[in-house]
Amino acid sequence: MSTNAKLLYCRCAYAQVVPQAVKDEVLMKLCESVAGFESVADLCEMAAHRDERLKALAANGPLRIAACYPRVVKGLFTQCGAPLSDDAEILNMRAQTADEVTAGMLCDA
Amino acid sequence: MITHTHRPLRLVLYEGEGAITLSAEARAKVMAALLDKGYAVTRATANGTAAMPHDDRSLLVLGLFPDQKAPVLVDSTGKVNIEARDITGLDAESVVLLVEKTRGTTPMNQPGVWKPWFPVIDYSRCTNCMQCLSFCLFDVYGVSGDGKIQVQNNDNCKTNCPACSRVCPEVAIMFPKYSAGPINGDVVSEADLGREKMKVDITSLLGGDIYARLRDRSVAAKSRFSKERSPDKALEERKKCLTKMAQDGFIPAEVLAALPSPEEIMRKAEEAKAKAAAALEA
Ligand code: SF4
Ligand code: SF4
C-alpha cells in the first residue's frame, strides 16, 4: 500500500453498472474527508476515445482508484497505452461495500 | 477508428487558500451532479494535490470566493484557458446550469446518448492466439506493429454483444459494462475456464485447423491446410455459432441482422486469416 497515493473516483455515469447507493456513499465519504481527489464521469468512456488524461493520471505517481473490477480498470488503462504502475490500488464498488471502499481509499488520511 | 473524441471539460472545485469551504453535503451534491452530466471534477483542498496535471486546453474553477468575486486566473505557461466562477448560494442544479452556460457550444460526450461498449483485453491471460480477430465480423480487433492482438476499432463493436468473449479460450476478453462475471472483469475461476468457452470448434470457422498448423511451421502442413479449407463450412459454422448465441439471449438479435453478406464474411475471414498468419509467423 502506498502512502500519499493520489485518489481517483469513477462515477460510472454512462451505463451505471456500479450500484447507485455504493457510489453515492463513497463520494459522500470522500467529500467528508479533507482529501483532495480527482473524479471522472466514466473511465470506460475515457478509454473508449483514448483520453490523454488517462496517461496523465497513470504517469503522475501512485494511484488509488475507486471504480470496479481491478482486471477491467487495469485493462482500460493498458488499452489506452497508459498502463497503471504495479503500486496502483483498485477498490471495487461493484463488489465491495461502501465502507470497505472508503476505508481503502482513505487509509492514510 | 475512435470517433468519440469530445472529452469532458475539466472542472476544479476549489477549496484551497482564498476560498470558503463548502459543507460536505453540498460538495457531494455538486460533484455528483457534475459527474452525472459527464464532467471530470477535481476537488482541490489545502491538503490534497491534484492527481491530474493541468488540462491542456481549458479549465473551469468553481468555488465560494470572498465577496462572491471569482478571481481572474491566468496560466503562466499561456497554454491553458482558465476561467473561474463563484457558486455562492447556488444549489447543485444551478451549478450545473452555470457550468453548461460557461461551456457554451463546446462539444462534449455526455451520458445517456451512447454506452461505452467494447472489449478490453486482459493481457495477463491473453496468449495472442488471434481467435478473437478471426471471429469478429466487425473489424474490432487488429494486430499491433509488434504482432500483438489489439482492440483497434472499438467504435465498431455492437452494443451489448459480448460474443467474442465466448470464443476466447483464456477468458481474457472483458466487457466492463456487462452484468455478470467473469466477462465484467470479475476473477476467473477454473469453472469459468470450462464454461465460458464457446462449445464450437472455432478453427472450423476458418475451414481448417489454421492455428495449430501455423504454430507447426512446416511448409507441408501449410500446403495441406490450403487444400482442406472449405469456405462453405466456415460460413455455416460461423452462422450456427452466432445464431446459437442469439437464441440463448447472449447477443442481441440486431447483431444477427447487422451481419455482413456471406461474400463479405468470407472476405473478412480471408483478411483476418492473413493478419493472424502474419502475426503468428513473425
Ligand atoms: S471503469 Fe468500471 S466503474 Fe468505471 S465506468 Fe467503467 S465499468 Fe464503470
Ligand atoms: S482470443 Fe483471447 S487469448 Fe486469443 S488473442 Fe484474443 S484475447 Fe488473446
PDB file of N, CA, C and O in Angstrom, chain A residues 38-98:
ATOM      1  N   GLU A  38      -9.381  13.377  -7.496  1.00  0.00           N
ATOM      2  CA  GLU A  38      -9.871  13.527  -8.866  1.00  0.00           C
ATOM      3  C   GLU A  38     -11.130  12.689  -9.017  1.00  0.00           C
ATOM      4  O   GLU A  38     -11.233  11.616  -8.408  1.00  0.00           O
ATOM      5  N   SER A  39     -12.059  13.131  -9.845  1.00  0.00           N
ATOM      6  CA  SER A  39     -13.205  12.286 -10.141  1.00  0.00           C
ATOM      7  C   SER A  39     -13.526  12.410 -11.626  1.00  0.00           C
ATOM      8  O   SER A  39     -13.370  13.470 -12.215  1.00  0.00           O
ATOM      9  N   VAL A  40     -13.928  11.286 -12.192  1.00  0.00           N
ATOM     10  CA  VAL A  40     -14.275  11.289 -13.617  1.00  0.00           C
ATOM     11  C   VAL A  40     -15.647  10.666 -13.797  1.00  0.00           C
ATOM     12  O   VAL A  40     -16.075   9.831 -12.989  1.00  0.00           O
ATOM     13  N   ALA A  41     -16.330  11.081 -14.850  1.00  0.00           N
ATOM     14  CA  ALA A  41     -17.681  10.577 -15.086  1.00  0.00           C
ATOM     15  C   ALA A  41     -17.649   9.081 -15.367  1.00  0.00           C
ATOM     16  O   ALA A  41     -18.484   8.326 -14.874  1.00  0.00           O
ATOM     17  N   ASP A  42     -16.681   8.618 -16.157  1.00  0.00           N
ATOM     18  CA  ASP A  42     -16.724   7.222 -16.577  1.00  0.00           C
ATOM     19  C   ASP A  42     -15.386   6.851 -17.215  1.00  0.00           C
ATOM     20  O   ASP A  42     -15.057   7.315 -18.304  1.00  0.00           O
ATOM     21  N   LEU A  43     -14.633   6.019 -16.535  1.00  0.00           N
ATOM     22  CA  LEU A  43     -13.319   5.612 -17.071  1.00  0.00           C
ATOM     23  C   LEU A  43     -13.467   4.873 -18.395  1.00  0.00           C
ATOM     24  O   LEU A  43     -12.615   4.978 -19.281  1.00  0.00           O
ATOM     25  N   CYS A  44     -14.558   4.116 -18.527  1.00  0.00           N
ATOM     26  CA  CYS A  44     -14.764   3.387 -19.790  1.00  0.00           C
ATOM     27  C   CYS A  44     -14.932   4.361 -20.950  1.00  0.00           C
ATOM     28  O   CYS A  44     -14.377   4.157 -22.029  1.00  0.00           O
ATOM     29  N   GLU A  45     -15.703   5.397 -20.719  1.00  0.00           N
ATOM     30  CA  GLU A  45     -15.913   6.405 -21.778  1.00  0.00           C
ATOM     31  C   GLU A  45     -14.582   7.048 -22.143  1.00  0.00           C
ATOM     32  O   GLU A  45     -14.283   7.272 -23.321  1.00  0.00           O
ATOM     33  N   MET A  46     -13.768   7.345 -21.153  1.00  0.00           N
ATOM     34  CA  MET A  46     -12.457   7.955 -21.428  1.00  0.00           C
ATOM     35  C   MET A  46     -11.575   6.997 -22.227  1.00  0.00           C
ATOM     36  O   MET A  46     -10.903   7.385 -23.177  1.00  0.00           O
ATOM     37  N   ALA A  47     -11.605   5.720 -21.826  1.00  0.00           N
ATOM     38  CA  ALA A  47     -10.778   4.732 -22.533  1.00  0.00           C
ATOM     39  C   ALA A  47     -11.275   4.549 -23.964  1.00  0.00           C
ATOM     40  O   ALA A  47     -10.483   4.355 -24.884  1.00  0.00           O
ATOM     41  N   ALA A  48     -12.585   4.632 -24.141  1.00  0.00           N
ATOM     42  CA  ALA A  48     -13.153   4.415 -25.479  1.00  0.00           C
ATOM     43  C   ALA A  48     -12.596   5.422 -26.479  1.00  0.00           C
ATOM     44  O   ALA A  48     -12.386   5.082 -27.638  1.00  0.00           O
ATOM     45  N   HIS A  49     -12.388   6.652 -26.043  1.00  0.00           N
ATOM     46  CA  HIS A  49     -11.824   7.606 -27.008  1.00  0.00           C
ATOM     47  C   HIS A  49     -10.390   7.987 -26.670  1.00  0.00           C
ATOM     48  O   HIS A  49      -9.898   9.020 -27.091  1.00  0.00           O
ATOM     49  N   ARG A  50      -9.727   7.059 -25.960  1.00  0.00           N
ATOM     50  CA  ARG A  50      -8.288   7.198 -25.715  1.00  0.00           C
ATOM     51  C   ARG A  50      -7.956   8.580 -25.144  1.00  0.00           C
ATOM     52  O   ARG A  50      -7.056   9.265 -25.619  1.00  0.00           O
ATOM     53  N   ASP A  51      -8.696   8.982 -24.134  1.00  0.00           N
ATOM     54  CA  ASP A  51      -8.487  10.284 -23.492  1.00  0.00           C
ATOM     55  C   ASP A  51      -7.068  10.362 -22.918  1.00  0.00           C
ATOM     56  O   ASP A  51      -6.669   9.521 -22.114  1.00  0.00           O
ATOM     57  N   GLU A  52      -6.355  11.391 -23.340  1.00  0.00           N
ATOM     58  CA  GLU A  52      -4.970  11.571 -22.908  1.00  0.00           C
ATOM     59  C   GLU A  52      -4.851  11.715 -21.393  1.00  0.00           C
ATOM     60  O   GLU A  52      -3.796  11.518 -20.811  1.00  0.00           O
ATOM     61  N   ARG A  53      -5.948  12.087 -20.757  1.00  0.00           N
ATOM     62  CA  ARG A  53      -5.887  12.266 -19.293  1.00  0.00           C
ATOM     63  C   ARG A  53      -5.588  10.956 -18.578  1.00  0.00           C
ATOM     64  O   ARG A  53      -5.047  10.957 -17.483  1.00  0.00           O
ATOM     65  N   LEU A  54      -5.944   9.834 -19.192  1.00  0.00           N
ATOM     66  CA  LEU A  54      -5.625   8.552 -18.561  1.00  0.00           C
ATOM     67  C   LEU A  54      -4.109   8.396 -18.471  1.00  0.00           C
ATOM     68  O   LEU A  54      -3.581   7.887 -17.483  1.00  0.00           O
ATOM     69  N   LYS A  55      -3.433   8.847 -19.504  1.00  0.00           N
ATOM     70  CA  LYS A  55      -1.966   8.788 -19.482  1.00  0.00           C
ATOM     71  C   LYS A  55      -1.433   9.684 -18.371  1.00  0.00           C
ATOM     72  O   LYS A  55      -0.525   9.310 -17.625  1.00  0.00           O
ATOM     73  N   ALA A  56      -2.001  10.890 -18.277  1.00  0.00           N
ATOM     74  CA  ALA A  56      -1.551  11.830 -17.257  1.00  0.00           C
ATOM     75  C   ALA A  56      -1.771  11.248 -15.862  1.00  0.00           C
ATOM     76  O   ALA A  56      -0.902  11.339 -14.992  1.00  0.00           O
ATOM     77  N   LEU A  57      -2.914  10.624 -15.670  1.00  0.00           N
ATOM     78  CA  LEU A  57      -3.217  10.037 -14.359  1.00  0.00           C
ATOM     79  C   LEU A  57      -2.257   8.902 -14.029  1.00  0.00           C
ATOM     80  O   LEU A  57      -1.712   8.823 -12.928  1.00  0.00           O
ATOM     81  N   ALA A  58      -2.036   8.024 -15.009  1.00  0.00           N
ATOM     82  CA  ALA A  58      -1.181   6.855 -14.758  1.00  0.00           C
ATOM     83  C   ALA A  58       0.262   7.266 -14.519  1.00  0.00           C
ATOM     84  O   ALA A  58       0.990   6.605 -13.783  1.00  0.00           O
ATOM     85  N   ALA A  59       0.656   8.378 -15.133  1.00  0.00           N
ATOM     86  CA  ALA A  59       2.069   8.766 -15.061  1.00  0.00           C
ATOM     87  C   ALA A  59       2.392   9.613 -13.839  1.00  0.00           C
ATOM     88  O   ALA A  59       3.551   9.836 -13.520  1.00  0.00           O
ATOM     89  N   ASN A  60       1.354  10.071 -13.152  1.00  0.00           N
ATOM     90  CA  ASN A  60       1.580  11.085 -12.129  1.00  0.00           C
ATOM     91  C   ASN A  60       1.602  10.520 -10.709  1.00  0.00           C
ATOM     92  O   ASN A  60       0.883  10.987  -9.845  1.00  0.00           O
ATOM     93  N   GLY A  61       2.367   9.492 -10.487  1.00  0.00           N
ATOM     94  CA  GLY A  61       2.518   8.962  -9.128  1.00  0.00           C
ATOM     95  C   GLY A  61       1.535   7.857  -8.825  1.00  0.00           C
ATOM     96  O   GLY A  61       0.658   7.561  -9.623  1.00  0.00           O
ATOM     97  N   PRO A  62       1.681   7.215  -7.650  1.00  0.00           N
ATOM     98  CA  PRO A  62       0.806   6.090  -7.305  1.00  0.00           C
ATOM     99  C   PRO A  62      -0.651   6.519  -7.226  1.00  0.00           C
ATOM    100  O   PRO A  62      -0.964   7.588  -6.706  1.00  0.00           O
ATOM    101  N   LEU A  63      -1.515   5.674  -7.759  1.00  0.00           N
ATOM    102  CA  LEU A  63      -2.941   5.991  -7.801  1.00  0.00           C
ATOM    103  C   LEU A  63      -3.733   5.015  -6.950  1.00  0.00           C
ATOM    104  O   LEU A  63      -3.402   3.827  -6.887  1.00  0.00           O
ATOM    105  N   ARG A  64      -4.758   5.515  -6.323  1.00  0.00           N
ATOM    106  CA  ARG A  64      -5.705   4.645  -5.622  1.00  0.00           C
ATOM    107  C   ARG A  64      -7.077   4.955  -6.232  1.00  0.00           C
ATOM    108  O   ARG A  64      -7.530   6.099  -6.174  1.00  0.00           O
ATOM    109  N   ILE A  65      -7.695   3.948  -6.805  1.00  0.00           N
ATOM    110  CA  ILE A  65      -8.876   4.191  -7.635  1.00  0.00           C
ATOM    111  C   ILE A  65     -10.115   3.506  -7.060  1.00  0.00           C
ATOM    112  O   ILE A  65     -10.085   2.315  -6.767  1.00  0.00           O
ATOM    113  N   ALA A  66     -11.202   4.248  -6.957  1.00  0.00           N
ATOM    114  CA  ALA A  66     -12.490   3.634  -6.613  1.00  0.00           C
ATOM    115  C   ALA A  66     -13.272   3.500  -7.905  1.00  0.00           C
ATOM    116  O   ALA A  66     -13.702   4.498  -8.488  1.00  0.00           O
ATOM    117  N   ALA A  67     -13.427   2.268  -8.383  1.00  0.00           N
ATOM    118  CA  ALA A  67     -14.146   2.055  -9.646  1.00  0.00           C
ATOM    119  C   ALA A  67     -14.816   0.686  -9.585  1.00  0.00           C
ATOM    120  O   ALA A  67     -15.708   0.484  -8.761  1.00  0.00           O
ATOM    121  N   CYS A  68     -14.358  -0.249 -10.441  1.00  0.00           N
ATOM    122  CA  CYS A  68     -14.986  -1.574 -10.415  1.00  0.00           C
ATOM    123  C   CYS A  68     -13.906  -2.648 -10.377  1.00  0.00           C
ATOM    124  O   CYS A  68     -12.913  -2.493  -9.688  1.00  0.00           O
ATOM    125  N   TYR A  69     -14.100  -3.735 -11.132  1.00  0.00           N
ATOM    126  CA  TYR A  69     -13.163  -4.860 -11.039  1.00  0.00           C
ATOM    127  C   TYR A  69     -11.745  -4.468 -11.451  1.00  0.00           C
ATOM    128  O   TYR A  69     -11.550  -3.886 -12.525  1.00  0.00           O
ATOM    129  N   PRO A  70     -10.765  -4.801 -10.635  1.00  0.00           N
ATOM    130  CA  PRO A  70      -9.385  -4.426 -10.938  1.00  0.00           C
ATOM    131  C   PRO A  70      -8.894  -4.888 -12.315  1.00  0.00           C
ATOM    132  O   PRO A  70      -8.188  -4.156 -12.995  1.00  0.00           O
ATOM    133  N   ARG A  71      -9.322  -6.085 -12.760  1.00  0.00           N
ATOM    134  CA  ARG A  71      -8.877  -6.555 -14.087  1.00  0.00           C
ATOM    135  C   ARG A  71      -9.325  -5.590 -15.179  1.00  0.00           C
ATOM    136  O   ARG A  71      -8.603  -5.296 -16.111  1.00  0.00           O
ATOM    137  N   VAL A  72     -10.566  -5.109 -15.030  1.00  0.00           N
ATOM    138  CA  VAL A  72     -11.114  -4.187 -16.028  1.00  0.00           C
ATOM    139  C   VAL A  72     -10.387  -2.842 -15.983  1.00  0.00           C
ATOM    140  O   VAL A  72      -9.993  -2.297 -17.005  1.00  0.00           O
ATOM    141  N   VAL A  73     -10.214  -2.320 -14.793  1.00  0.00           N
ATOM    142  CA  VAL A  73      -9.615  -0.983 -14.671  1.00  0.00           C
ATOM    143  C   VAL A  73      -8.186  -1.006 -15.225  1.00  0.00           C
ATOM    144  O   VAL A  73      -7.792  -0.129 -16.009  1.00  0.00           O
ATOM    145  N   LYS A  74      -7.439  -2.047 -14.863  1.00  0.00           N
ATOM    146  CA  LYS A  74      -6.068  -2.158 -15.402  1.00  0.00           C
ATOM    147  C   LYS A  74      -6.108  -2.278 -16.918  1.00  0.00           C
ATOM    148  O   LYS A  74      -5.327  -1.650 -17.630  1.00  0.00           O
ATOM    149  N   GLY A  75      -7.039  -3.098 -17.409  1.00  0.00           N
ATOM    150  CA  GLY A  75      -7.156  -3.313 -18.853  1.00  0.00           C
ATOM    151  C   GLY A  75      -7.497  -2.032 -19.597  1.00  0.00           C
ATOM    152  O   GLY A  75      -6.969  -1.775 -20.679  1.00  0.00           O
ATOM    153  N   LEU A  76      -8.362  -1.222 -19.032  1.00  0.00           N
ATOM    154  CA  LEU A  76      -8.746   0.032 -19.688  1.00  0.00           C
ATOM    155  C   LEU A  76      -7.530   0.957 -19.841  1.00  0.00           C
ATOM    156  O   LEU A  76      -7.320   1.561 -20.893  1.00  0.00           O
ATOM    157  N   PHE A  77      -6.748   1.070 -18.791  1.00  0.00           N
ATOM    158  CA  PHE A  77      -5.556   1.930 -18.856  1.00  0.00           C
ATOM    159  C   PHE A  77      -4.546   1.358 -19.860  1.00  0.00           C
ATOM    160  O   PHE A  77      -3.974   2.094 -20.667  1.00  0.00           O
ATOM    161  N   THR A  78      -4.352   0.039 -19.810  1.00  0.00           N
ATOM    162  CA  THR A  78      -3.390  -0.587 -20.731  1.00  0.00           C
ATOM    163  C   THR A  78      -3.820  -0.374 -22.177  1.00  0.00           C
ATOM    164  O   THR A  78      -3.004  -0.047 -23.045  1.00  0.00           O
ATOM    165  N   GLN A  79      -5.119  -0.547 -22.422  1.00  0.00           N
ATOM    166  CA  GLN A  79      -5.631  -0.408 -23.782  1.00  0.00           C
ATOM    167  C   GLN A  79      -5.406   1.000 -24.336  1.00  0.00           C
ATOM    168  O   GLN A  79      -5.386   1.202 -25.533  1.00  0.00           O
ATOM    169  N   CYS A  80      -5.251   1.962 -23.467  1.00  0.00           N
ATOM    170  CA  CYS A  80      -5.020   3.342 -23.902  1.00  0.00           C
ATOM    171  C   CYS A  80      -3.540   3.684 -23.935  1.00  0.00           C
ATOM    172  O   CYS A  80      -3.178   4.857 -24.013  1.00  0.00           O
ATOM    173  N   GLY A  81      -2.699   2.699 -23.813  1.00  0.00           N
ATOM    174  CA  GLY A  81      -1.261   2.980 -23.824  1.00  0.00           C
ATOM    175  C   GLY A  81      -0.800   3.680 -22.563  1.00  0.00           C
ATOM    176  O   GLY A  81       0.202   4.392 -22.562  1.00  0.00           O
ATOM    177  N   ALA A  82      -1.556   3.504 -21.458  1.00  0.00           N
ATOM    178  CA  ALA A  82      -1.210   4.161 -20.203  1.00  0.00           C
ATOM    179  C   ALA A  82      -1.258   3.153 -19.057  1.00  0.00           C
ATOM    180  O   ALA A  82      -2.049   3.307 -18.129  1.00  0.00           O
ATOM    181  N   PRO A  83      -0.455   2.096 -19.118  1.00  0.00           N
ATOM    182  CA  PRO A  83      -0.569   1.068 -18.075  1.00  0.00           C
ATOM    183  C   PRO A  83      -0.363   1.624 -16.674  1.00  0.00           C
ATOM    184  O   PRO A  83       0.499   2.483 -16.466  1.00  0.00           O
ATOM    185  N   LEU A  84      -1.149   1.125 -15.736  1.00  0.00           N
ATOM    186  CA  LEU A  84      -1.006   1.562 -14.340  1.00  0.00           C
ATOM    187  C   LEU A  84       0.252   0.940 -13.753  1.00  0.00           C
ATOM    188  O   LEU A  84       0.635  -0.170 -14.114  1.00  0.00           O
ATOM    189  N   SER A  85       0.877   1.658 -12.834  1.00  0.00           N
ATOM    190  CA  SER A  85       2.069   1.097 -12.208  1.00  0.00           C
ATOM    191  C   SER A  85       1.647  -0.019 -11.246  1.00  0.00           C
ATOM    192  O   SER A  85       0.475  -0.103 -10.848  1.00  0.00           O
ATOM    193  N   ASP A  86       2.605  -0.856 -10.873  1.00  0.00           N
ATOM    194  CA  ASP A  86       2.294  -2.008 -10.021  1.00  0.00           C
ATOM    195  C   ASP A  86       1.744  -1.601  -8.665  1.00  0.00           C
ATOM    196  O   ASP A  86       1.043  -2.375  -8.009  1.00  0.00           O
ATOM    197  N   ASP A  87       2.082  -0.390  -8.225  1.00  0.00           N
ATOM    198  CA  ASP A  87       1.604   0.010  -6.898  1.00  0.00           C
ATOM    199  C   ASP A  87       0.221   0.674  -6.938  1.00  0.00           C
ATOM    200  O   ASP A  87      -0.276   1.140  -5.922  1.00  0.00           O
ATOM    201  N   ALA A  88      -0.415   0.690  -8.098  1.00  0.00           N
ATOM    202  CA  ALA A  88      -1.774   1.244  -8.161  1.00  0.00           C
ATOM    203  C   ALA A  88      -2.712   0.327  -7.378  1.00  0.00           C
ATOM    204  O   ALA A  88      -2.590  -0.895  -7.438  1.00  0.00           O
ATOM    205  N   GLU A  89      -3.629   0.943  -6.636  1.00  0.00           N
ATOM    206  CA  GLU A  89      -4.591   0.138  -5.867  1.00  0.00           C
ATOM    207  C   GLU A  89      -5.980   0.397  -6.433  1.00  0.00           C
ATOM    208  O   GLU A  89      -6.317   1.547  -6.736  1.00  0.00           O
ATOM    209  N   ILE A  90      -6.757  -0.667  -6.562  1.00  0.00           N
ATOM    210  CA  ILE A  90      -8.092  -0.505  -7.139  1.00  0.00           C
ATOM    211  C   ILE A  90      -9.135  -1.050  -6.177  1.00  0.00           C
ATOM    212  O   ILE A  90      -9.079  -2.218  -5.780  1.00  0.00           O
ATOM    213  N   LEU A  91     -10.055  -0.201  -5.806  1.00  0.00           N
ATOM    214  CA  LEU A  91     -11.157  -0.598  -4.931  1.00  0.00           C
ATOM    215  C   LEU A  91     -12.375  -0.815  -5.818  1.00  0.00           C
ATOM    216  O   LEU A  91     -12.596  -0.053  -6.759  1.00  0.00           O
ATOM    217  N   ASN A  92     -13.165  -1.840  -5.475  1.00  0.00           N
ATOM    218  CA  ASN A  92     -14.206  -2.295  -6.383  1.00  0.00           C
ATOM    219  C   ASN A  92     -15.604  -1.962  -5.854  1.00  0.00           C
ATOM    220  O   ASN A  92     -16.127  -2.658  -4.983  1.00  0.00           O
ATOM    221  N   MET A  93     -16.212  -0.921  -6.412  1.00  0.00           N
ATOM    222  CA  MET A  93     -17.541  -0.511  -5.936  1.00  0.00           C
ATOM    223  C   MET A  93     -18.650  -1.438  -6.427  1.00  0.00           C
ATOM    224  O   MET A  93     -19.798  -1.307  -6.016  1.00  0.00           O
ATOM    225  N   ARG A  94     -18.329  -2.371  -7.334  1.00  0.00           N
ATOM    226  CA  ARG A  94     -19.338  -3.340  -7.784  1.00  0.00           C
ATOM    227  C   ARG A  94     -19.429  -4.497  -6.807  1.00  0.00           C
ATOM    228  O   ARG A  94     -20.455  -5.161  -6.718  1.00  0.00           O
ATOM    229  N   ALA A  95     -18.339  -4.783  -6.116  1.00  0.00           N
ATOM    230  CA  ALA A  95     -18.327  -5.988  -5.280  1.00  0.00           C
ATOM    231  C   ALA A  95     -18.075  -5.707  -3.801  1.00  0.00           C
ATOM    232  O   ALA A  95     -18.426  -6.522  -2.961  1.00  0.00           O
ATOM    233  N   GLN A  96     -17.473  -4.569  -3.481  1.00  0.00           N
ATOM    234  CA  GLN A  96     -17.189  -4.277  -2.072  1.00  0.00           C
ATOM    235  C   GLN A  96     -18.248  -3.321  -1.515  1.00  0.00           C
ATOM    236  O   GLN A  96     -18.944  -2.641  -2.278  1.00  0.00           O
ATOM    237  N   THR A  97     -18.313  -3.239  -0.191  1.00  0.00           N
ATOM    238  CA  THR A  97     -19.259  -2.299   0.406  1.00  0.00           C
ATOM    239  C   THR A  97     -18.648  -0.898   0.361  1.00  0.00           C
ATOM    240  O   THR A  97     -17.431  -0.741   0.200  1.00  0.00           O
ATOM    241  N   ALA A  98     -19.509   0.092   0.527  1.00  0.00           N
ATOM    242  CA  ALA A  98     -19.027   1.479   0.525  1.00  0.00           C
ATOM    243  C   ALA A  98     -18.013   1.689   1.649  1.00  0.00           C
ATOM    244  O   ALA A  98     -17.014   2.399   1.472  1.00  0.00           O
TER     245      ALA A  98
END
